[in-house]
XYZ file of N, CA and C in Angstrom:
819
model
N -66.303 193.475 84.286
C -66.251 193.380 85.997
C -65.356 191.905 85.373
N -64.954 191.101 85.623
C -64.595 189.505 85.516
C -62.769 189.549 85.899
N -62.430 188.487 86.671
C -61.332 187.454 86.921
C -61.217 187.097 85.102
N -59.561 187.908 84.252
C -59.383 187.009 84.056
C -59.066 185.658 83.239
N -59.080 184.940 82.347
C -58.808 183.535 81.807
C -57.240 183.578 82.362
N -56.622 184.543 82.337
C -55.521 183.500 83.141
C -55.323 185.126 84.149
N -54.805 184.073 85.308
C -55.258 184.739 86.307
C -53.060 184.053 87.264
N -52.799 184.970 87.983
C -52.205 184.919 88.325
C -52.088 183.807 89.686
N -50.173 183.818 89.202
C -49.653 182.132 90.067
C -50.435 182.221 91.881
N -50.588 183.645 92.429
C -51.224 184.050 93.652
C -52.185 185.039 93.333
N -52.979 184.014 92.220
C -54.365 185.021 92.059
C -55.509 184.851 93.402
N -55.527 183.989 94.565
C -56.018 184.076 95.313
C -55.635 184.937 96.820
N -54.639 186.577 96.366
C -53.955 187.271 96.945
C -55.039 188.664 96.293
N -55.891 188.231 94.870
C -56.816 189.312 94.533
C -58.200 189.125 94.530
N -58.387 190.382 94.611
C -60.062 190.415 94.692
C -61.042 191.503 94.073
N -61.679 191.964 94.370
C -62.609 192.380 93.454
C -62.786 193.945 95.280
N -62.155 195.066 94.420
C -62.340 195.686 95.091
C -63.575 196.865 94.751
N -64.284 197.971 96.357
C -65.051 198.288 95.694
C -65.255 199.567 95.433
N -65.449 200.366 94.201
C -65.087 201.618 94.808
C -66.593 202.341 94.710
N -67.782 201.711 94.110
C -68.971 202.329 94.354
C -70.141 202.065 94.929
N -70.769 202.082 95.296
C -72.201 200.971 96.063
C -73.558 202.105 95.507
N -74.270 201.230 94.822
C -75.417 201.957 94.744
C -76.656 201.726 96.079
N -77.160 202.794 96.394
C -78.134 202.969 97.466
C -78.449 202.036 97.323
N -78.992 201.187 98.345
C -80.265 200.119 98.331
C -79.481 199.197 97.575
N -78.615 199.261 96.815
C -77.779 197.782 96.269
C -78.104 196.365 97.771
N -77.623 195.022 96.567
C -77.204 193.924 97.614
C -76.378 194.536 98.702
N -75.248 194.948 98.363
C -73.937 194.839 99.052
C -73.681 195.661 99.829
N -74.536 197.076 99.477
C -74.991 198.388 100.745
C -75.916 198.196 101.822
N -76.876 197.156 101.438
C -77.568 196.506 102.716
C -77.008 195.539 103.216
N -75.935 195.414 102.688
C -74.862 194.274 103.701
C -73.868 194.644 104.463
N -73.739 196.682 104.378
C -73.106 196.927 104.966
C -71.259 196.900 104.664
N -71.320 196.245 103.096
C -69.995 197.564 102.906
C -69.031 198.335 102.620
N -68.189 198.660 102.226
C -67.452 199.811 102.130
C -66.445 200.212 101.292
N -66.654 200.935 100.132
C -66.350 201.225 99.210
C -64.488 201.616 100.149
N -63.895 201.577 98.468
C -62.948 201.917 98.768
C -62.045 200.221 100.238
N -62.638 200.284 101.085
C -61.591 199.773 101.553
C -61.903 197.987 102.203
N -62.847 197.663 101.285
C -63.222 196.300 101.074
C -63.482 195.286 99.871
N -63.263 195.136 99.862
C -62.465 193.614 98.350
C -63.577 192.669 98.971
N -64.248 191.942 97.452
C -64.661 191.147 97.675
C -63.833 189.547 96.817
N -64.206 188.766 97.651
C -63.427 187.602 97.391
C -64.522 186.692 96.680
N -63.652 185.592 95.063
C -64.494 185.133 94.836
C -64.127 183.443 95.508
N -64.868 182.849 95.088
C -65.292 181.317 95.961
C -64.556 180.580 94.792
N -64.398 179.296 95.401
C -62.504 178.871 94.595
C -63.476 177.978 93.556
N -64.478 178.041 93.040
C -64.471 177.727 92.191
C -64.215 178.217 90.813
N -64.217 179.790 91.206
C -64.089 181.154 90.368
C -62.469 180.691 89.887
N -61.867 181.017 91.100
C -60.354 180.441 91.280
C -59.652 179.203 90.286
N -60.737 178.245 90.620
C -60.099 176.622 90.406
C -60.326 176.469 88.343
N -61.138 176.940 88.755
C -61.842 176.991 86.789
C -61.884 178.185 85.644
N -61.494 178.916 86.485
C -60.154 180.146 86.208
C -61.913 180.649 85.239
N -62.691 181.216 85.851
C -63.918 181.658 85.452
C -64.001 182.964 85.595
N -64.432 183.969 84.957
C -64.655 184.720 85.414
C -66.033 184.941 86.053
N -65.445 185.975 87.034
C -66.920 186.555 88.321
C -67.944 187.077 87.432
N -68.040 187.495 86.749
C -69.150 188.235 86.005
C -69.976 187.006 85.209
N -69.394 186.637 85.038
C -70.120 184.955 84.937
C -70.593 183.883 85.569
N -69.910 184.040 86.420
C -70.148 183.122 87.865
C -71.516 184.082 88.668
N -71.702 185.087 88.556
C -72.653 186.015 89.489
C -73.820 185.699 88.165
N -74.091 185.643 87.120
C -75.134 186.142 86.234
C -75.915 184.563 86.440
N -74.625 183.861 86.387
C -75.489 182.157 86.784
C -76.286 182.143 87.393
N -75.883 182.837 88.778
C -76.609 182.506 90.471
C -77.471 184.027 90.268
N -78.174 184.670 89.244
C -78.692 186.072 89.505
C -80.443 185.811 90.389
N -80.033 186.786 91.103
C -81.498 186.488 91.531
C -81.636 185.453 92.529
N -80.370 184.436 93.461
C -79.905 183.669 94.572
C -79.670 184.691 95.751
N -79.326 183.622 96.566
C -78.193 183.771 97.730
C -77.550 183.512 97.524
N -76.172 183.796 97.925
C -74.435 183.866 97.509
C -74.097 183.487 98.999
N -72.337 183.493 98.488
C -71.863 183.316 100.076
C -70.883 183.464 99.181
N -69.962 184.417 99.701
C -68.592 184.882 99.759
C -67.999 185.360 101.193
N -66.858 185.614 100.612
C -65.669 186.440 101.663
C -65.980 187.623 101.201
N -65.140 188.931 102.881
C -64.923 189.655 102.489
C -63.752 190.489 102.639
N -62.701 190.608 101.836
C -61.160 191.279 102.916
C -61.711 192.524 103.373
N -61.788 192.978 104.710
C -61.650 194.919 105.196
C -60.596 195.266 105.742
N -60.056 195.821 104.512
C -58.666 196.920 104.756
C -58.694 197.719 105.553
N -59.653 198.009 105.887
C -59.571 198.506 107.286
C -59.311 198.394 108.452
N -59.815 196.440 108.668
C -59.444 195.956 109.977
C -58.577 195.225 109.670
N -58.102 194.356 108.539
C -57.042 193.723 108.366
C -57.436 192.028 108.518
N -59.281 191.983 107.944
C -59.408 190.756 108.500
C -60.177 190.183 107.702
N -61.220 188.559 107.028
C -61.761 188.261 106.359
C -63.288 188.028 106.767
N -63.481 188.423 106.126
C -65.468 188.474 107.263
C -66.832 187.711 105.612
N -67.036 186.849 106.444
C -67.720 186.321 105.644
C -69.086 186.809 105.526
N -70.354 186.851 103.696
C -71.322 187.710 103.989
C -71.874 186.793 102.917
N -73.121 186.855 103.370
C -74.132 186.089 102.358
C -75.378 187.407 101.961
N -75.586 187.207 100.686
C -75.952 187.761 99.578
C -77.206 187.533 99.114
N -77.855 188.085 98.758
C -78.707 188.292 97.733
C -78.720 188.789 95.875
N -77.610 188.767 95.334
C -77.895 189.261 93.985
C -78.589 189.382 93.436
N -78.928 190.632 92.776
C -79.972 191.828 91.470
C -80.814 189.784 91.039
N -81.587 190.372 90.300
C -82.188 189.754 89.449
C -81.456 190.087 87.951
N -81.251 189.391 87.067
C -81.194 190.057 85.298
C -81.608 190.694 84.599
N -82.240 191.560 85.099
C -83.429 192.513 84.773
C -82.962 193.901 85.693
N -81.912 194.293 86.435
C -81.838 194.814 87.682
C -81.084 195.644 87.170
N -81.232 197.140 86.866
C -80.731 198.181 86.432
C -78.935 198.858 87.150
N -79.243 198.187 88.480
C -78.000 198.571 88.467
C -76.755 196.797 89.251
N -77.375 196.202 88.549
C -76.448 195.276 88.170
C -76.872 194.303 89.254
N -75.955 193.203 89.242
C -76.508 191.520 90.369
C -76.630 192.225 91.213
N -74.998 192.819 91.838
C -74.560 193.476 93.009
C -74.822 194.809 93.754
N -74.942 195.650 92.555
C -75.000 196.880 92.991
C -74.126 197.499 93.259
N -73.035 197.536 92.499
C -71.326 198.206 92.735
C -70.876 197.885 91.641
N -69.640 199.385 91.518
C -68.886 199.135 90.755
C -67.800 198.057 91.307
N -66.758 197.275 91.219
C -65.832 196.924 91.625
C -64.299 196.513 90.898
N -62.981 196.924 91.012
C -62.303 196.575 90.107
C -60.661 195.281 90.792
N -60.439 194.232 90.229
C -59.919 193.706 90.136
C -58.764 194.289 90.706
N -57.565 193.614 92.133
C -56.657 194.044 92.524
C -56.486 193.093 93.560
N -55.077 193.232 93.655
C -54.379 192.345 94.847
C -54.355 193.278 96.375
N -55.443 192.431 97.044
C -55.556 192.819 98.303
C -54.822 193.006 99.960
N -53.933 191.550 99.112
C -52.330 191.956 100.554
C -51.462 192.664 100.074
N -51.710 193.574 99.291
C -50.913 194.248 99.525
C -51.042 196.517 99.482
N -52.809 196.153 99.572
C -53.161 197.634 98.759
C -52.859 198.535 99.949
N -53.134 197.364 101.730
C -52.787 199.009 103.259
C -51.509 199.699 102.288
N -50.303 198.932 101.843
C -49.447 199.968 101.924
C -49.345 201.447 100.771
N -50.410 200.484 99.197
C -50.592 201.513 97.619
C -51.352 202.090 98.075
N -50.961 203.490 99.183
C -51.887 204.879 99.539
C -50.654 205.467 98.920
N -51.371 207.475 98.956
C -50.255 208.252 99.176
C -51.180 209.246 101.056
N -50.848 208.913 101.715
C -50.669 210.001 102.948
C -50.839 211.159 102.671
N -52.004 212.080 103.072
C -51.544 213.249 103.000
C -51.362 214.104 104.237
N -49.614 215.344 104.336
C -49.076 214.798 105.548
C -48.994 216.628 105.207
N -49.397 217.106 104.247
C -49.082 218.313 104.496
C -49.337 219.774 103.672
N -50.484 220.328 103.470
C -51.716 221.187 103.015
C -51.570 222.023 103.205
N -50.760 222.634 101.820
C -50.533 224.625 101.951
C -51.956 225.114 101.631
N -51.658 226.332 102.409
C -53.472 227.439 101.462
C -53.338 227.879 100.643
N -54.331 227.926 100.265
C -54.732 228.398 98.178
C -53.911 227.479 98.275
N -54.060 226.216 98.048
C -53.369 225.094 97.080
C -54.465 224.051 95.915
N -53.999 223.727 94.990
C -55.198 222.833 94.201
C -55.877 221.998 95.317
N -54.649 221.133 96.210
C -55.903 220.219 97.208
C -56.047 220.725 98.271
N -55.971 222.087 98.692
C -56.987 223.158 99.586
C -58.360 223.203 99.458
N -57.664 224.042 98.041
C -59.070 224.826 97.610
C -59.834 224.104 96.754
N -59.623 222.830 95.700
C -59.834 221.962 95.000
C -61.001 220.630 95.795
N -59.838 219.896 96.405
C -59.941 218.368 97.349
C -59.784 219.137 98.523
N -60.119 219.585 98.976
C -60.623 219.898 100.152
C -59.950 218.656 101.303
N -58.437 218.555 101.047
C -57.559 217.822 101.728
C -56.994 217.535 102.777
N -57.220 217.384 104.223
C -57.049 217.317 105.738
C -55.675 216.703 105.718
N -54.482 217.610 106.146
C -53.926 217.008 106.921
C -53.703 215.760 107.808
N -52.560 214.729 107.441
C -52.811 213.666 108.321
C -53.879 212.566 108.524
N -54.784 213.212 108.150
C -56.425 212.604 108.158
C -56.838 211.945 106.575
N -56.322 212.045 105.988
C -56.731 211.823 104.174
C -55.372 211.343 103.250
N -56.050 209.701 102.309
C -55.226 209.616 101.964
C -56.236 209.084 100.583
N -55.022 209.305 99.459
C -55.192 209.887 98.407
C -55.510 208.006 97.785
N -56.314 207.451 97.303
C -56.506 205.912 96.693
C -56.788 205.489 95.231
N -56.631 206.685 94.566
C -56.871 206.409 92.884
C -57.484 207.884 92.056
N -57.775 207.492 91.435
C -57.930 209.001 90.294
C -58.901 208.158 89.207
N -59.450 209.072 88.498
C -60.346 208.825 86.971
C -60.413 209.971 86.541
N -59.486 210.133 85.475
C -59.258 211.113 84.153
C -60.529 210.484 83.582
N -61.523 211.626 83.081
C -62.445 211.709 81.989
C -61.867 211.288 81.252
N -62.830 210.269 80.910
C -62.669 209.644 79.423
C -62.038 208.035 79.437
N -61.591 207.705 81.050
C -60.652 206.784 81.115
C -61.333 205.677 82.886
N -61.041 204.616 82.644
C -60.805 203.510 83.510
C -60.179 204.529 84.930
N -60.572 204.104 86.054
C -59.820 204.054 87.609
C -58.270 203.752 87.293
N -57.525 204.704 87.827
C -56.059 204.408 87.556
C -55.901 203.961 89.224
N -55.821 202.853 89.529
C -55.503 202.347 91.101
C -53.662 203.464 91.357
N -53.969 203.013 92.814
C -52.561 203.379 93.324
C -51.560 202.262 93.796
N -52.805 201.291 93.762
C -52.889 199.851 94.311
C -52.376 199.084 93.302
N -50.555 198.904 92.852
C -49.822 198.205 91.820
C -48.924 197.494 92.239
N -48.307 196.467 91.831
C -47.199 195.738 92.588
C -45.978 196.365 91.336
N -46.069 197.098 90.338
C -45.346 197.272 89.306
C -44.434 198.619 89.773
N -45.039 199.483 90.464
C -45.254 201.002 90.785
C -45.687 201.382 91.323
N -44.518 202.390 92.474
C -44.897 203.022 93.074
C -46.411 204.114 93.827
N -46.930 204.442 94.844
C -48.474 205.092 94.074
C -48.056 206.591 94.048
N -46.341 206.753 94.873
C -46.468 208.502 93.672
C -46.299 209.268 92.432
N -45.751 207.806 91.669
C -45.332 207.607 90.451
C -46.434 207.627 89.862
N -47.678 206.283 90.205
C -48.192 206.204 89.436
C -49.383 207.510 89.170
N -49.937 208.380 91.046
C -50.040 209.114 90.494
C -50.518 210.965 89.811
N -48.289 210.422 90.017
C -47.631 211.196 88.777
C -47.987 211.446 87.146
N -47.650 210.174 87.301
C -47.759 210.075 85.913
C -49.446 209.899 84.910
N -50.391 209.579 86.031
C -51.393 209.721 85.890
C -51.887 211.925 85.806
N -51.493 212.021 86.863
C -52.018 213.892 85.891
C -50.915 214.036 85.412
N -50.107 213.825 84.928
C -49.521 214.777 83.973
C -50.075 214.001 82.497
N -50.603 213.033 82.278
C -50.979 212.460 81.158
C -52.444 213.367 80.802
N -53.969 213.752 81.681
C -54.372 214.325 82.035
C -55.027 215.771 82.242
N -53.810 216.271 82.163
C -53.562 217.833 81.727
C -54.611 218.504 81.508
N -55.375 219.225 81.829
C -56.644 220.099 80.975
C -57.502 219.376 81.556
N -58.362 218.232 82.234
C -59.173 217.376 82.571
C -59.645 217.381 83.618
N -61.202 217.304 83.355
C -61.504 216.931 84.429
C -61.299 215.737 85.184
N -61.254 215.374 86.753
C -60.678 214.270 87.432
C -61.357 213.328 88.304
N -61.711 212.921 88.414
C -62.368 212.105 89.884
C -61.247 211.872 91.040
N -61.137 212.397 92.458
C -60.078 211.474 92.969
C -61.175 211.112 94.118
N -60.017 209.014 94.322
C -61.107 208.494 95.297
C -59.941 208.846 96.201
N -60.784 209.839 97.574
C -60.283 209.979 99.078
C -60.183 209.355 100.398
N -60.074 208.818 101.156
C -60.231 208.196 101.742
C -60.082 208.921 103.445
N -61.019 209.737 104.259
C -60.704 209.840 105.522
C -60.830 209.226 106.809
N -59.985 209.707 107.905
C -59.968 208.201 109.034
C -61.496 208.084 109.881
N -61.435 209.679 109.915
C -62.611 210.024 110.301
C -63.813 209.779 109.283
N -64.151 210.138 108.786
C -65.286 210.445 107.984
C -65.801 209.143 106.128
N -64.680 208.252 106.392
C -65.005 207.524 105.232
C -64.496 207.587 103.550
N -65.109 207.439 102.503
C -64.821 207.056 101.903
C -65.672 208.273 101.308
N -64.548 209.513 99.935
C -65.352 210.717 99.348
C -64.788 210.964 97.929
N -65.562 210.882 96.862
C -64.682 211.420 95.885
C -65.095 212.759 94.942
N -64.059 213.390 94.824
C -64.148 214.505 94.489
C -63.703 215.276 93.554
N -64.341 215.753 92.431
C -64.167 216.151 91.206
C -63.066 216.823 90.766
N -62.591 217.291 89.949
C -61.581 218.971 89.594
C -60.845 219.080 88.141
N -61.153 219.978 88.078
C -59.892 219.740 86.575
C -59.387 220.093 86.800
N -58.307 219.287 86.239
C -56.452 219.163 86.711
C -55.498 220.488 85.658
N -55.735 221.604 86.665
C -55.176 222.494 85.416
C -53.918 222.507 84.672
N -54.095 222.415 83.186
C -53.256 222.549 82.107
C -52.238 223.567 81.978
N -50.782 223.243 82.332
C -50.021 224.177 82.718
C -49.027 223.830 82.662
N -47.699 223.700 82.234
C -46.078 224.159 82.070
C -45.821 222.765 83.880
N -46.219 223.684 84.525
C -45.794 222.882 86.021
C -47.265 223.420 86.722
N -47.519 221.951 87.056
C -48.921 221.844 88.105
C -48.641 221.029 89.038
N -48.746 221.517 90.468
C -48.611 221.068 91.579
C -49.566 220.729 92.668
N -50.278 219.971 93.040
C -51.044 219.401 94.114
C -51.366 220.504 95.360
N -49.721 220.751 95.653
C -50.097 222.260 96.802
C -50.309 221.428 98.147
N -49.533 219.877 97.846
C -49.083 219.400 99.209
C -48.092 218.373 99.788
N -48.095 218.285 100.572
C -46.678 216.891 100.526
C -47.689 214.974 101.005
N -47.151 215.308 100.559
C -48.016 213.131 100.284
C -46.905 211.758 100.954
N -46.368 211.013 101.184
C -45.968 209.636 101.973
C -46.381 208.549 101.315
N -45.663 207.595 101.872
C -45.936 206.270 101.535
C -44.714 205.561 101.905
N -44.971 204.418 102.870
C -43.956 203.600 103.021
C -44.602 202.807 104.645
N -43.825 202.383 105.472
C -44.547 201.637 106.726
C -45.551 202.827 107.768
N -44.284 204.187 107.614
C -45.631 204.773 108.818
C -46.686 205.445 108.026
N -47.390 205.196 106.643
C -48.203 205.624 106.029
C -49.151 204.538 105.499
N -49.094 203.299 106.292
C -50.590 202.445 105.207
C -52.233 203.164 105.984
N -52.604 202.634 104.878
C -53.571 202.620 105.085
C -54.354 202.656 106.135
N -55.239 203.464 106.922
C -54.966 202.631 108.624
C -56.046 201.641 109.178
N -55.335 201.581 110.229
C -56.099 199.603 110.738
C -56.814 200.567 112.096
N -57.989 199.437 111.894
C -59.263 200.076 112.933
C -59.484 198.472 113.754
N -59.508 198.241 115.214
C -59.693 196.821 115.520
C -60.511 197.580 116.229
N -62.244 196.584 115.420
C -63.500 196.732 116.057
C -63.656 196.266 117.704
N -63.690 197.158 118.706
C -63.964 196.746 119.829
C -64.988 194.783 120.079
N -65.813 194.865 119.457
C -66.592 194.073 119.279
C -66.086 192.920 119.307
N -65.009 192.976 118.124
C -64.131 191.456 117.933
C -63.035 190.927 119.023
N -63.179 189.473 119.259
C -62.305 188.898 120.341
C -61.401 188.847 119.284
N -60.124 188.775 120.001
C -58.528 189.562 119.555
C -58.845 187.535 118.422
N -58.724 186.499 119.629
C -58.827 184.836 118.698
C -60.074 184.656 117.368
N -60.818 185.580 116.928
C -61.377 185.754 115.418
C -61.094 186.826 114.940
N -60.212 186.909 115.560
C -59.663 188.029 113.974
C -58.090 187.123 113.174
N -58.778 186.730 111.977
C -58.038 186.515 110.845
C -57.042 187.091 109.670
N -55.737 187.158 110.652
C -55.051 189.167 109.547
C -53.765 187.883 108.796
N -53.838 188.507 108.064
C -53.075 188.370 106.835
C -51.492 188.836 106.818
N -51.216 187.578 107.459
C -49.291 188.313 107.806
C -48.347 187.744 106.716
N -48.149 188.602 105.962
C -46.838 188.953 104.567
C -45.662 189.302 104.823
N -44.899 188.870 104.450
C -43.670 188.867 104.696
C -42.882 190.614 104.400
N -42.140 191.276 105.358
C -42.038 192.978 105.267
C -40.426 192.445 104.510
N -39.963 193.215 104.357
C -38.718 193.738 102.923
C -38.478 194.950 103.956
N -37.355 195.334 103.719
C -36.716 196.214 104.129
C -37.159 197.579 103.006
N -37.161 197.562 102.178
C -38.184 198.600 101.774
C -39.278 198.975 101.906
N -39.784 198.369 102.572
C -41.393 198.822 103.032
C -41.055 199.527 104.090
N -39.963 199.668 105.060
C -39.995 200.157 106.203
C -39.473 201.522 105.391
N -38.889 202.227 104.296
C -38.379 203.494 104.737
C -39.825 204.554 104.406
N -39.758 205.672 104.267
C -40.539 206.348 104.615
C -40.394 207.254 103.498
N -41.311 207.373 102.194
C -41.165 208.255 101.092
C -42.012 209.413 101.328
N -41.794 211.067 101.559
C -42.334 212.436 100.950
C -41.546 212.672 100.037
N -42.964 213.332 99.631
C -42.651 214.528 98.326
C -43.420 214.706 97.933
N -43.794 216.299 96.897
C -44.417 216.987 96.173
C -45.066 216.231 95.216
N -46.351 216.686 95.006
C -46.630 215.965 93.749
C -46.458 217.437 92.714
N -45.652 217.270 91.733
C -45.540 218.251 91.272
C -45.475 217.893 89.703
N -46.253 218.308 88.120
C -46.083 217.796 86.775
C -45.922 218.671 85.791
N -44.278 218.490 85.688
C -43.684 218.882 84.264
C -43.784 218.992 82.887
N -44.464 219.237 82.275
C -43.745 218.855 80.441
C -42.804 221.012 80.362
N -41.751 219.484 80.506
C -40.422 219.942 79.437
C -40.659 220.739 79.021
N -40.909 220.215 77.084
C -41.967 221.375 76.162
C -41.562 222.933 76.302
N -43.320 221.929 77.085
C -43.926 223.529 77.500
C -43.474 224.549 78.122
N -43.011 223.889 79.207
C -41.469 225.104 79.613
C -40.730 225.766 79.235
N -40.039 224.695 77.802
C -39.223 225.619 77.593
C -39.660 226.822 76.750
N -40.867 226.020 75.967
C -41.334 227.260 74.969
C -41.987 228.328 75.721
N -42.792 228.440 76.972
C -42.685 229.433 77.723
C -41.641 229.816 78.165
N -40.623 229.751 78.472
C -39.456 230.171 78.408
C -38.632 231.698 77.123
N -39.192 230.710 76.186
C -37.869 231.040 75.007
C -39.233 232.858 74.824
N -40.462 232.367 74.775
C -41.365 233.734 75.161
C -41.544 234.337 75.600
N -40.797 234.007 77.044
C -40.164 235.482 78.205
C -39.161 235.687 77.775
N -38.050 235.567 77.381
C -37.196 235.616 76.854
C -37.569 236.861 75.685
N -38.160 236.656 74.289
C -38.641 237.813 73.147
C -39.267 238.729 74.775
N -40.207 238.466 75.060
C -40.949 239.811 76.106
C -39.779 240.545 76.671
N -38.351 239.740 77.461
C -37.765 240.566 78.426
C -37.069 241.665 77.134
N -36.566 240.390 75.635
C -36.213 241.566 74.642
C -36.734 242.711 74.412
N -38.344 242.613 73.940
C -38.757 243.907 73.655
C -39.111 244.628 74.703
N -38.905 244.240 76.061
C -39.130 245.429 76.804
C -37.883 245.907 77.146
N -36.368 245.667 77.059
C -35.134 246.545 77.080
C -35.219 247.599 75.589
N -35.289 246.657 74.473
C -35.424 247.080 73.419
C -36.149 248.595 73.463
N -36.981 248.908 73.823
C -38.443 249.968 74.152
C -37.868 250.595 75.381
N -37.336 250.059 75.881
C -36.649 250.880 76.942
C -35.706 252.000 76.633
N -34.693 251.568 75.640
C -33.352 251.847 74.735
C -33.991 252.991 73.786
N -35.566 253.213 73.315
C -35.541 253.465 72.165
C -36.099 255.563 72.801
N -36.672 254.715 74.504
C -36.714 255.356 74.665
C -36.041 256.924 76.013
N -35.516 256.211 75.203
C -33.775 256.541 76.501
C -33.022 257.385 74.616
N -33.499 257.390 73.896
C -32.531 257.927 72.481
C -33.809 258.349 72.861
N -34.558 258.842 72.607
C -35.536 259.961 72.428
C -36.057 261.075 72.933
N -35.379 261.077 73.929
C -34.991 261.901 75.349
C -33.435 262.673 75.691
């Protein structure tokens, strides 16, 4: 957990996305949310290029004044929280966090729009049409693979992550508009043609759902307005299909051999008659 020594020029658009909260930990008690909330480090972390983990450890057991960016509300909120002492088994904040760009996180998700009956998406993941969003995956033995990246689109990231871990147990980090965050674990089938069994989409019409709290006055809401590029307005829909060309070719050859043997067997039967 830490901000790397070499920070990007636009480092202040990065924060720590919360992927897991320990029950009754400091951030859980503060009412933060998994997947949709980002911890924003104080200015001294950015200015001194100081690892966030080092800064937190220096303030163990103390009251911290931070900011939180809410992806759900698209607002910044002040956070006052007391860090755990150094000997806490849950860490200083009682959370698993990951360094990500909060300013593009709203568009780097996959919206589930059509789940097929009897599919992996339906039977193993329990995905719900229109209500579910895929945030990230974590194949066994690896770190979290977030769909929130600047150099690749979320569909490519998901497809590549699945292809490289066929036959593995995988955690799917999901967000539902009605019930919030959840993690579902399922084994990715190890075959030459794996399909998730649902259509997913990304683009302006499929961004992380925005919720405006009723008790928030419009003038109190600080929303980060970013320039919109034409490509952001495009809607991209596709089914997640993973193919292994080499294995697929071997299976085709095997099928041809079996078909040939079957024909030869039929021919032998004819001759005996």
